[in-house]
JSON list of N, CA and C in Angstrom, two decimals:
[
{"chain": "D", "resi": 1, "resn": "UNK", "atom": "N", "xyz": [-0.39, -18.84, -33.28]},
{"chain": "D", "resi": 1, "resn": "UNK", "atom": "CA", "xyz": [-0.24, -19.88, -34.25]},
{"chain": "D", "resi": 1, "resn": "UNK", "atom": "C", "xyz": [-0.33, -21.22, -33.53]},
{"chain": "D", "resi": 2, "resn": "UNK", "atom": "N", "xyz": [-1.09, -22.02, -33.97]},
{"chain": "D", "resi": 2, "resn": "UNK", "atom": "CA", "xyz": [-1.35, -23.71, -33.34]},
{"chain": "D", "resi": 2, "resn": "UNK", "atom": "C", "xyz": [-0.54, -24.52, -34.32]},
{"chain": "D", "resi": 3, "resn": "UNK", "atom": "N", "xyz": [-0.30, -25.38, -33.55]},
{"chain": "D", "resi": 3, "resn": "UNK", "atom": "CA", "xyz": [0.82, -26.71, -34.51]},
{"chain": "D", "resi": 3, "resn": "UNK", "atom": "C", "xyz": [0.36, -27.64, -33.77]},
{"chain": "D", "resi": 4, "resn": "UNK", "atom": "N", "xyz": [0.55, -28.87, -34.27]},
{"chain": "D", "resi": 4, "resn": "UNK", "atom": "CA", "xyz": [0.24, -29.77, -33.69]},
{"chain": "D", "resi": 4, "resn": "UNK", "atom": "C", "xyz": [1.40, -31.40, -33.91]},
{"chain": "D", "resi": 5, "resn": "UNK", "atom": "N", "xyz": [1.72, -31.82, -32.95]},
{"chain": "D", "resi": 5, "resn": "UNK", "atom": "CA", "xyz": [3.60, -32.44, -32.77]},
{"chain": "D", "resi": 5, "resn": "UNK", "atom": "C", "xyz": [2.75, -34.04, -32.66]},
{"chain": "D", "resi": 6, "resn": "UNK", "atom": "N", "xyz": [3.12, -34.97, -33.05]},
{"chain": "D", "resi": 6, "resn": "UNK", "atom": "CA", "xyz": [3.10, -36.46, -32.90]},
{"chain": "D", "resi": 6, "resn": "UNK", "atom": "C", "xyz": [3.57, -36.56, -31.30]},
{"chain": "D", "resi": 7, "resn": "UNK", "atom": "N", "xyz": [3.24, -37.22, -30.34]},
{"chain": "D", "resi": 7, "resn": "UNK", "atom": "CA", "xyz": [4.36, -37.77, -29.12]},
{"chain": "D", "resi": 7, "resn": "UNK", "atom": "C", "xyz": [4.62, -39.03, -29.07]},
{"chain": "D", "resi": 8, "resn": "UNK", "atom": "N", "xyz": [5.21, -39.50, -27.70]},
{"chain": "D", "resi": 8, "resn": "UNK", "atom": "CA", "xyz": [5.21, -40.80, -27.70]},
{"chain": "D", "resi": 8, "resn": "UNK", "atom": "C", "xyz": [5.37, -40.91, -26.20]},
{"chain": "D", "resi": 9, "resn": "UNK", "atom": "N", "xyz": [4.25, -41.05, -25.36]},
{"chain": "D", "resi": 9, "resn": "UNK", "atom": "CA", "xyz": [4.18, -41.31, -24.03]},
{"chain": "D", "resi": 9, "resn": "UNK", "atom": "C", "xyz": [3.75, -42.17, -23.60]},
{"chain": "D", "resi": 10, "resn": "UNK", "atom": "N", "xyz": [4.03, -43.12, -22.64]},
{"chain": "D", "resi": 10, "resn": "UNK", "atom": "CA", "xyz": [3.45, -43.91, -21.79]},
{"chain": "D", "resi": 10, "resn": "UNK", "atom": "C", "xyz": [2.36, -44.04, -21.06]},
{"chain": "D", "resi": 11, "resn": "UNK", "atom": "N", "xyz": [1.74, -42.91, -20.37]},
{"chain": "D", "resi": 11, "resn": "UNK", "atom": "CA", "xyz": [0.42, -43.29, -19.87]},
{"chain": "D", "resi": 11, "resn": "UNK", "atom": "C", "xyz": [-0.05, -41.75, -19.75]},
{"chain": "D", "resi": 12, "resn": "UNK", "atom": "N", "xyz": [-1.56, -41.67, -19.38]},
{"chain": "D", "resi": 12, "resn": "UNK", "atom": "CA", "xyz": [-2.26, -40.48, -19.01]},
{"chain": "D", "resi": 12, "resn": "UNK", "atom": "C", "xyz": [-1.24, -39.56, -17.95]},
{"chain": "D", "resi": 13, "resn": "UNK", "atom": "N", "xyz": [-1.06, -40.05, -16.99]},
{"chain": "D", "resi": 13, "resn": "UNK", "atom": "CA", "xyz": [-0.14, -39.18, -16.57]},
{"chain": "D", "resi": 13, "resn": "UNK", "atom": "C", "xyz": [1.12, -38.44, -16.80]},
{"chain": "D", "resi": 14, "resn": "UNK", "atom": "N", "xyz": [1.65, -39.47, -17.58]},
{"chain": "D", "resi": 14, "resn": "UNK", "atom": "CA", "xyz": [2.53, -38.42, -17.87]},
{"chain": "D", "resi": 14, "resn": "UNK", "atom": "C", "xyz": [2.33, -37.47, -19.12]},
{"chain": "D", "resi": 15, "resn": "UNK", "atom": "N", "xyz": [1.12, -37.52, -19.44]},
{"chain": "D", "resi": 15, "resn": "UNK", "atom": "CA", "xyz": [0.86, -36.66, -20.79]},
{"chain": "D", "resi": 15, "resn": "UNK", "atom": "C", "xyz": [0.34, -35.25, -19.81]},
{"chain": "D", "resi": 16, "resn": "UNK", "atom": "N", "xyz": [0.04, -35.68, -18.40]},
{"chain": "D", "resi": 16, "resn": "UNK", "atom": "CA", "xyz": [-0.87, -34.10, -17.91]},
{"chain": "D", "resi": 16, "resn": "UNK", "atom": "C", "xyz": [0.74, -33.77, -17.62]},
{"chain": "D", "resi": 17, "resn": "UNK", "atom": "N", "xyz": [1.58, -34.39, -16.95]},
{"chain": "D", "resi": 17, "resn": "UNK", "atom": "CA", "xyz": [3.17, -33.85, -16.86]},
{"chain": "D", "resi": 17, "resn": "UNK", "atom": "C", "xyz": [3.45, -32.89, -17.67]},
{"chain": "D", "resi": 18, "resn": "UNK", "atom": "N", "xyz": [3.67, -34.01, -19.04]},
{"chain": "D", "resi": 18, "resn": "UNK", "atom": "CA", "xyz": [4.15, -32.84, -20.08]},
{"chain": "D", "resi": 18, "resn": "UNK", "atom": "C", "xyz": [3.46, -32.14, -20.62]},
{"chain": "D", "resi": 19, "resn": "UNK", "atom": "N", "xyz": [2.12, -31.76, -20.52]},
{"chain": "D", "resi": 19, "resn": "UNK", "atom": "CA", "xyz": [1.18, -30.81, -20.60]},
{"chain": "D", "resi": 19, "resn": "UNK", "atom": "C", "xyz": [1.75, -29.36, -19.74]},
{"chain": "D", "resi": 20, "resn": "UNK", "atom": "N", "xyz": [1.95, -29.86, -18.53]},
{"chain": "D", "resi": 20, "resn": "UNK", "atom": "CA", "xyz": [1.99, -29.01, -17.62]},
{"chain": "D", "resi": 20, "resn": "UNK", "atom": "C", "xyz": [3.40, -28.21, -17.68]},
{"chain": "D", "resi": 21, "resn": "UNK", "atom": "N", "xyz": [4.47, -29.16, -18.15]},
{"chain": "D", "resi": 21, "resn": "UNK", "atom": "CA", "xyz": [5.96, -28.63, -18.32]},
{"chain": "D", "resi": 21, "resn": "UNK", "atom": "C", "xyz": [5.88, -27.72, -19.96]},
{"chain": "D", "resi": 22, "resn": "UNK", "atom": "N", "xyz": [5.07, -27.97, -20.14]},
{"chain": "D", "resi": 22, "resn": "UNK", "atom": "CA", "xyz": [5.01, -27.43, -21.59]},
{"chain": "D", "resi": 22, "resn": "UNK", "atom": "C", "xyz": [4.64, -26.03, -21.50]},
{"chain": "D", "resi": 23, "resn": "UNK", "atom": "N", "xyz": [3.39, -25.66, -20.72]},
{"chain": "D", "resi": 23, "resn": "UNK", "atom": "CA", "xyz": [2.64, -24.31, -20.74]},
{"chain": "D", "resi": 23, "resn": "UNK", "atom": "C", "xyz": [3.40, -23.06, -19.62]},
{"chain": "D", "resi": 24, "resn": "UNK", "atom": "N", "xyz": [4.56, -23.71, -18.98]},
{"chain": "D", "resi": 24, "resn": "UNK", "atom": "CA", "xyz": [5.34, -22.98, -18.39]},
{"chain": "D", "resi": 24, "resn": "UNK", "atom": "C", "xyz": [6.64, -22.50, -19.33]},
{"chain": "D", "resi": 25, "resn": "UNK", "atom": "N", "xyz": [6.38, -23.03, -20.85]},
{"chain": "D", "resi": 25, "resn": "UNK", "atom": "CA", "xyz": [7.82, -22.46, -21.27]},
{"chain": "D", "resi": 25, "resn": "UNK", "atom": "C", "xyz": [7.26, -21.46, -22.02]},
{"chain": "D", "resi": 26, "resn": "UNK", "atom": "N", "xyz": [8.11, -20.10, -21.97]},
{"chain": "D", "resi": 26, "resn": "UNK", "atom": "CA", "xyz": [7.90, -18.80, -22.88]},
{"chain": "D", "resi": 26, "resn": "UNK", "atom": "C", "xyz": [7.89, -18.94, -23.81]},
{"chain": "D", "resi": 27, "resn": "UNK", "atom": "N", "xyz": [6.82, -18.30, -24.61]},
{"chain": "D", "resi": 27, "resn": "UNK", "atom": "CA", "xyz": [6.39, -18.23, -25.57]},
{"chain": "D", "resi": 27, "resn": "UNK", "atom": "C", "xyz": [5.06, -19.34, -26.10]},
{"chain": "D", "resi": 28, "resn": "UNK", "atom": "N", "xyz": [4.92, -20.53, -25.19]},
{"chain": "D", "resi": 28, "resn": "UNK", "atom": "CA", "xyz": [3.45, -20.96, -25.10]},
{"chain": "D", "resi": 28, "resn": "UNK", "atom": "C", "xyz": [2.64, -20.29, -24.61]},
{"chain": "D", "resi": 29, "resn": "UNK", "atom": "N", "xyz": [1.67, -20.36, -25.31]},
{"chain": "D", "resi": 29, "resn": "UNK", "atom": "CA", "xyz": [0.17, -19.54, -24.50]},
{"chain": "D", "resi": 29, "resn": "UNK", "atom": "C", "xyz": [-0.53, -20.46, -24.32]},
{"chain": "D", "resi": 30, "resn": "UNK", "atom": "N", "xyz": [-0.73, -21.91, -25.22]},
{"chain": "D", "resi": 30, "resn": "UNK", "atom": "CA", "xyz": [-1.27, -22.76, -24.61]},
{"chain": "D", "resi": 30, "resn": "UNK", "atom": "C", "xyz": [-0.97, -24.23, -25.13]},
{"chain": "D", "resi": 31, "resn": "UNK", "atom": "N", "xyz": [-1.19, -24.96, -24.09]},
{"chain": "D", "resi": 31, "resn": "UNK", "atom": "CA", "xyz": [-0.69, -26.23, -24.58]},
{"chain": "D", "resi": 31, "resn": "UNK", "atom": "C", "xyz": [-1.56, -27.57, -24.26]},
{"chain": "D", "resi": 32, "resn": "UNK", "atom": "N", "xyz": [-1.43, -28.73, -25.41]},
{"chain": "D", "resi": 32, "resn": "UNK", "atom": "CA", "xyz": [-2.96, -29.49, -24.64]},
{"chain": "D", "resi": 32, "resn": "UNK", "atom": "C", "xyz": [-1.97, -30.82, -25.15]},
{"chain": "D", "resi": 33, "resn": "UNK", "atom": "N", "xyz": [-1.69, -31.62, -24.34]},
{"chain": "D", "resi": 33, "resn": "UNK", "atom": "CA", "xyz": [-1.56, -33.35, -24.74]},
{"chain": "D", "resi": 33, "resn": "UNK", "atom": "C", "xyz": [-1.85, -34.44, -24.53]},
{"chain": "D", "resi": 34, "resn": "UNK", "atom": "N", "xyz": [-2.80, -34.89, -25.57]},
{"chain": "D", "resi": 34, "resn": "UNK", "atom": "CA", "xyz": [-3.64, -35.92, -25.67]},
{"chain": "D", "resi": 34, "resn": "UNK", "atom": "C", "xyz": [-3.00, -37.16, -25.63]},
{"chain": "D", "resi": 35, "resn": "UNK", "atom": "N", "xyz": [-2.96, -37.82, -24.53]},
{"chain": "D", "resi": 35, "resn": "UNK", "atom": "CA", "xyz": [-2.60, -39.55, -24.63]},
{"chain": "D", "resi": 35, "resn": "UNK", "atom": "C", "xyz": [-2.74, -40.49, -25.99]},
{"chain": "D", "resi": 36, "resn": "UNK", "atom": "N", "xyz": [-4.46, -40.31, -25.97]},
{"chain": "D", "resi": 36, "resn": "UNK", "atom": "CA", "xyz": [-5.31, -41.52, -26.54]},
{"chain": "D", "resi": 36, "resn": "UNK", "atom": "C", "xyz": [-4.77, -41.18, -27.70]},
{"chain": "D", "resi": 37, "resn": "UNK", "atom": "N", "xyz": [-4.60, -40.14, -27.99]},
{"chain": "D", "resi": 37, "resn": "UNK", "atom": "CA", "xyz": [-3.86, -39.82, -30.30]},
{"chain": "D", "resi": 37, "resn": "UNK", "atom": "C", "xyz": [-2.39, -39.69, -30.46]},
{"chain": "D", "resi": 38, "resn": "UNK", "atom": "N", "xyz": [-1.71, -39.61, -28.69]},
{"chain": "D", "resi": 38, "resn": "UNK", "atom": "CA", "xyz": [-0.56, -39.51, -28.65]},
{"chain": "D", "resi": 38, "resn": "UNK", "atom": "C", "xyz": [0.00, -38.07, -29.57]},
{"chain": "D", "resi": 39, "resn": "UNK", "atom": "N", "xyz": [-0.85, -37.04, -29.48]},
{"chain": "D", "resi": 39, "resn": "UNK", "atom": "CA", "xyz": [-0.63, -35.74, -29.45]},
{"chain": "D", "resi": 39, "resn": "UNK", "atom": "C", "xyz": [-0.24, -35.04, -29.06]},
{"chain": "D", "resi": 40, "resn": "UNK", "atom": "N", "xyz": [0.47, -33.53, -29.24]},
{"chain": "D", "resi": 40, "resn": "UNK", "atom": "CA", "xyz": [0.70, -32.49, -28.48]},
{"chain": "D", "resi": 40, "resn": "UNK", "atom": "C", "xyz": [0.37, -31.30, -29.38]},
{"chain": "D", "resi": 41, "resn": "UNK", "atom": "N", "xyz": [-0.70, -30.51, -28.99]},
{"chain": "D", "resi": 41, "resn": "UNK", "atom": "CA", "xyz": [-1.06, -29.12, -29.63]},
{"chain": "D", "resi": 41, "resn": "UNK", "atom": "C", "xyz": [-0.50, -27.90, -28.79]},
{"chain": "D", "resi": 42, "resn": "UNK", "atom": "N", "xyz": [-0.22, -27.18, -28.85]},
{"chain": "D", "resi": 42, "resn": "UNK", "atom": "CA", "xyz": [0.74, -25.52, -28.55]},
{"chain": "D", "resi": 42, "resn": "UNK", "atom": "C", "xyz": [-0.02, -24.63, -29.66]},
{"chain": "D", "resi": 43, "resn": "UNK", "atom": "N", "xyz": [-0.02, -23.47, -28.61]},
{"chain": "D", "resi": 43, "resn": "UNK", "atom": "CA", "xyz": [-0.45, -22.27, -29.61]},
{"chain": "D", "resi": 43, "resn": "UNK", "atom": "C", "xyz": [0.84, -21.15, -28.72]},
{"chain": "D", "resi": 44, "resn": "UNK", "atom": "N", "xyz": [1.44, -20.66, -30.02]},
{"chain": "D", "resi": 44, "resn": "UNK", "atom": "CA", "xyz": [2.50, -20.00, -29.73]},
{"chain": "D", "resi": 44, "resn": "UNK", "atom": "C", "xyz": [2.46, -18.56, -30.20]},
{"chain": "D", "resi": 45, "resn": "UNK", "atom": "N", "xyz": [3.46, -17.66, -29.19]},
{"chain": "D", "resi": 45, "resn": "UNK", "atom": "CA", "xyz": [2.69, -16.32, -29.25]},
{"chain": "D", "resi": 45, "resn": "UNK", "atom": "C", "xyz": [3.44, -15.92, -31.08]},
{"chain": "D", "resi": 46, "resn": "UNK", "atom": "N", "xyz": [2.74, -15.08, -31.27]},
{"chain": "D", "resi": 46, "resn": "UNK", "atom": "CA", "xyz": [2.95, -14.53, -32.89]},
{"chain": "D", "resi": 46, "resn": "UNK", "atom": "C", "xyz": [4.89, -14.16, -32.51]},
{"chain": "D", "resi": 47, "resn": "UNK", "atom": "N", "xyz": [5.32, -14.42, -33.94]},
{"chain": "D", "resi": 47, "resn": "UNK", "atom": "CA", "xyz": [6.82, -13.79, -34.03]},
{"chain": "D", "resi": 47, "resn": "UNK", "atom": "C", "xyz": [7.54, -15.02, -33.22]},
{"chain": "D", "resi": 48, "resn": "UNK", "atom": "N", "xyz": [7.53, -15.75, -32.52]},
{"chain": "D", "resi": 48, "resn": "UNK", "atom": "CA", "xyz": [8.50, -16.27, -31.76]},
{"chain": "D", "resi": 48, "resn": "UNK", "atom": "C", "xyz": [9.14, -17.41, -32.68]},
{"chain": "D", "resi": 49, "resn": "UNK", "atom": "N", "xyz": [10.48, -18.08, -32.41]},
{"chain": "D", "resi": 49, "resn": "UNK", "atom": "CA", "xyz": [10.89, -18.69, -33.36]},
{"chain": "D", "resi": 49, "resn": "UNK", "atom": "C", "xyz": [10.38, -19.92, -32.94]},
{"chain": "D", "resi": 50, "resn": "UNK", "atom": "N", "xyz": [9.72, -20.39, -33.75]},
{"chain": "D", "resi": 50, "resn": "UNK", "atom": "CA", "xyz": [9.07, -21.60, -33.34]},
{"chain": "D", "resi": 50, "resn": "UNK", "atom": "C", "xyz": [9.95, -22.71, -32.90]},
{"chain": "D", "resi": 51, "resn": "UNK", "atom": "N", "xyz": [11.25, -23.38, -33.79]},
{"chain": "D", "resi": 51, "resn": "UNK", "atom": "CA", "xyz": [11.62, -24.46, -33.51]},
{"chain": "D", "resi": 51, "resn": "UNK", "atom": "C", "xyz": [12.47, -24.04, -32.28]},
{"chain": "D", "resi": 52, "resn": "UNK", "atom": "N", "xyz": [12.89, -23.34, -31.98]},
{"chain": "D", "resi": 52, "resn": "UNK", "atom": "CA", "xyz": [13.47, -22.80, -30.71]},
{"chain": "D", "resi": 52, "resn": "UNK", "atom": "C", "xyz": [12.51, -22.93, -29.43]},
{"chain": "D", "resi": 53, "resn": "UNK", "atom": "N", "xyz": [11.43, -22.19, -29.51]},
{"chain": "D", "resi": 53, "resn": "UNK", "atom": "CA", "xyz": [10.44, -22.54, -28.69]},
{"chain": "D", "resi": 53, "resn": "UNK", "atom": "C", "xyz": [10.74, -24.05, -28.31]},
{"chain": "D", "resi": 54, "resn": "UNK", "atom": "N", "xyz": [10.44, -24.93, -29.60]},
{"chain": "D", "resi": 54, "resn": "UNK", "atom": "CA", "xyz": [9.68, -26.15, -29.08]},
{"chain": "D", "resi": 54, "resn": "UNK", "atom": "C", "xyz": [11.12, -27.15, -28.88]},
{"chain": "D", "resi": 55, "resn": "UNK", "atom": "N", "xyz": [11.83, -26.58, -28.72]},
{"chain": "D", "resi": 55, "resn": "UNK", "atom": "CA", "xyz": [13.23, -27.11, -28.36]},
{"chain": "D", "resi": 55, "resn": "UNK", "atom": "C", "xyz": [13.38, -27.23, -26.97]},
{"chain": "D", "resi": 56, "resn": "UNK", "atom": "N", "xyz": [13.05, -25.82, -26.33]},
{"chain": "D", "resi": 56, "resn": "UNK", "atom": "CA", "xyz": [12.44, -25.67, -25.13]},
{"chain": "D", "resi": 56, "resn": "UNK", "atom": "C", "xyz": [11.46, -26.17, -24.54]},
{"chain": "D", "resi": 57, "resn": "UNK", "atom": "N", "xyz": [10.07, -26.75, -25.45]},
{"chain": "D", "resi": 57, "resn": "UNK", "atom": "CA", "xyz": [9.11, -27.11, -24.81]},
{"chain": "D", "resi": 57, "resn": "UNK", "atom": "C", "xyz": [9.51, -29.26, -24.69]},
{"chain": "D", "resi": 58, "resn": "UNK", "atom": "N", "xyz": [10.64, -29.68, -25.23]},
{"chain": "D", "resi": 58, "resn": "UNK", "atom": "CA", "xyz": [11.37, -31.20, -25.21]},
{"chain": "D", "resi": 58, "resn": "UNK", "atom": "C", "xyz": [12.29, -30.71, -24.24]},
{"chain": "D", "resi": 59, "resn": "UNK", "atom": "N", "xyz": [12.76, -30.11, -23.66]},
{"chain": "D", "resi": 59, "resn": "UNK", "atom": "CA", "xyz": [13.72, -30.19, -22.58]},
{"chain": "D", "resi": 59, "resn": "UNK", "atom": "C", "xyz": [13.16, -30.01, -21.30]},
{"chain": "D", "resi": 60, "resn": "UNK", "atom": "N", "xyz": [12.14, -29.34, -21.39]},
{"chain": "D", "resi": 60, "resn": "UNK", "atom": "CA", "xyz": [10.90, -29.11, -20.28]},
{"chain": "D", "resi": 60, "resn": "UNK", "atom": "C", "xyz": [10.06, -30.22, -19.69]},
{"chain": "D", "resi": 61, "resn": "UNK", "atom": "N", "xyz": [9.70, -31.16, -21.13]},
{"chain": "D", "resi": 61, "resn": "UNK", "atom": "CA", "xyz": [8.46, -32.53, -20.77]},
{"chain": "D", "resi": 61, "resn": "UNK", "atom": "C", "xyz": [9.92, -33.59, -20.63]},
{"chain": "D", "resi": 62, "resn": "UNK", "atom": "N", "xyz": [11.06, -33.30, -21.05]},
{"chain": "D", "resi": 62, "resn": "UNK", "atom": "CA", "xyz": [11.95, -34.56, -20.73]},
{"chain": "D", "resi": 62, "resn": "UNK", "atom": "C", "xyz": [12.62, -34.07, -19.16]},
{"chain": "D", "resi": 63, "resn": "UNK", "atom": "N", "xyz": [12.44, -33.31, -18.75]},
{"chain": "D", "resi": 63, "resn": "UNK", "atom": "CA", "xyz": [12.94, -33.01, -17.29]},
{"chain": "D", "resi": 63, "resn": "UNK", "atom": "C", "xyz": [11.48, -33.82, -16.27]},
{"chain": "D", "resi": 64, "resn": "UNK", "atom": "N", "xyz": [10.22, -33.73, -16.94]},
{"chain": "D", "resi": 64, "resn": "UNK", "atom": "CA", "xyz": [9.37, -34.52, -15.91]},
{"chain": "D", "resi": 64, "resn": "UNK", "atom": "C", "xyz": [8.80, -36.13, -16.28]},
{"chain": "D", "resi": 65, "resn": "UNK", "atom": "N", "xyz": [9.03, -36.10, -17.85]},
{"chain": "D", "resi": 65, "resn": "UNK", "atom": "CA", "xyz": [8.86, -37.54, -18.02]},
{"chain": "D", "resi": 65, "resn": "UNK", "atom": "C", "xyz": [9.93, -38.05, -19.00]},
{"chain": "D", "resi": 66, "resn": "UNK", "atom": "N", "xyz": [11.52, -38.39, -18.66]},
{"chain": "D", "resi": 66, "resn": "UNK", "atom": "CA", "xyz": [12.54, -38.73, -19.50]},
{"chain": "D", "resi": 66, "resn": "UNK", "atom": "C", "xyz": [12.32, -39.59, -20.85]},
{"chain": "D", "resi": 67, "resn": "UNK", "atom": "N", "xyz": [11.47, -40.46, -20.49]},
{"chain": "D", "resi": 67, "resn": "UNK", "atom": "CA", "xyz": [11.32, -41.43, -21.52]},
{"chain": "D", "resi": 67, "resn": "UNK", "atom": "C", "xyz": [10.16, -41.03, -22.74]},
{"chain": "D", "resi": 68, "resn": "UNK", "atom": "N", "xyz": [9.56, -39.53, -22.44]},
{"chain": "D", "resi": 68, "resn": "UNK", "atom": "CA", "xyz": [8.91, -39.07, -23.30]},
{"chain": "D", "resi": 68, "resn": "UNK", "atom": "C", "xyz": [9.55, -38.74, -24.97]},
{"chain": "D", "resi": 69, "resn": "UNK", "atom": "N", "xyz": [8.82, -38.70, -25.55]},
{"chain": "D", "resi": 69, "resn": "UNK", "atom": "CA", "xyz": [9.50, -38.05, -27.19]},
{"chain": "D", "resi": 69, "resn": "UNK", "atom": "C", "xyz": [8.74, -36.99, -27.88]},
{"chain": "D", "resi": 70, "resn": "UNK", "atom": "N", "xyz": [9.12, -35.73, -28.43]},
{"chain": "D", "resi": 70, "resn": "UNK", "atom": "CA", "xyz": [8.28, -35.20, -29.57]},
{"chain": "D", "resi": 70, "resn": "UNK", "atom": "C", "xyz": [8.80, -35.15, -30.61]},
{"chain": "D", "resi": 71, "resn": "UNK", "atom": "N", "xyz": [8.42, -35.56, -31.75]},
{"chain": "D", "resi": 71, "resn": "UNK", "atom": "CA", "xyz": [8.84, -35.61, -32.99]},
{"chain": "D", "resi": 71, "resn": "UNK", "atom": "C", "xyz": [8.43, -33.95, -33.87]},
{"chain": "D", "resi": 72, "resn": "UNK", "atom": "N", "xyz": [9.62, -33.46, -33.58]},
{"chain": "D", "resi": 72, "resn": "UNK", "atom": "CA", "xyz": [9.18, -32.01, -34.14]},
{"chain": "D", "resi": 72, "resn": "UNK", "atom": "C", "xyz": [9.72, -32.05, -35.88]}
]
């Protein structure tokens, strides 16, 4: 299942950050975040509880870029 989250980051880099902190949490299979639209897309494995997941996937991108946000 793909969703797709509003963000609010500061620059290209820290969007590959929280790209990267993102696709290490269980239950992502994949994760992509776009600066320029200030996006974040995840495709998450079938059955998993989503807002739980992505509870996990904001404690993950705020451990490498604090001042990041996702509006879930």
């Amino acid at each position: 299942m793909k969703k797709t989250y509003k963000i609010d980051v500061d620059c290209a880099n820290c969007a590959n950050l929280m790209e990267g902190a993102a696709q290490k949490v269980p239950g992502i299979l994949a994760a992509t975040v776009n600066y320029m639209t200030q996006k974040m897309t995840v495709e998450l494995e079938e059955g998993r509880d989503v807002k739980a997941v992505m509870e996990a996937v904001r404690k993950a991108c705020k451990k490498v870029e604090p001042d990041c946000e996702i509006f879930l």
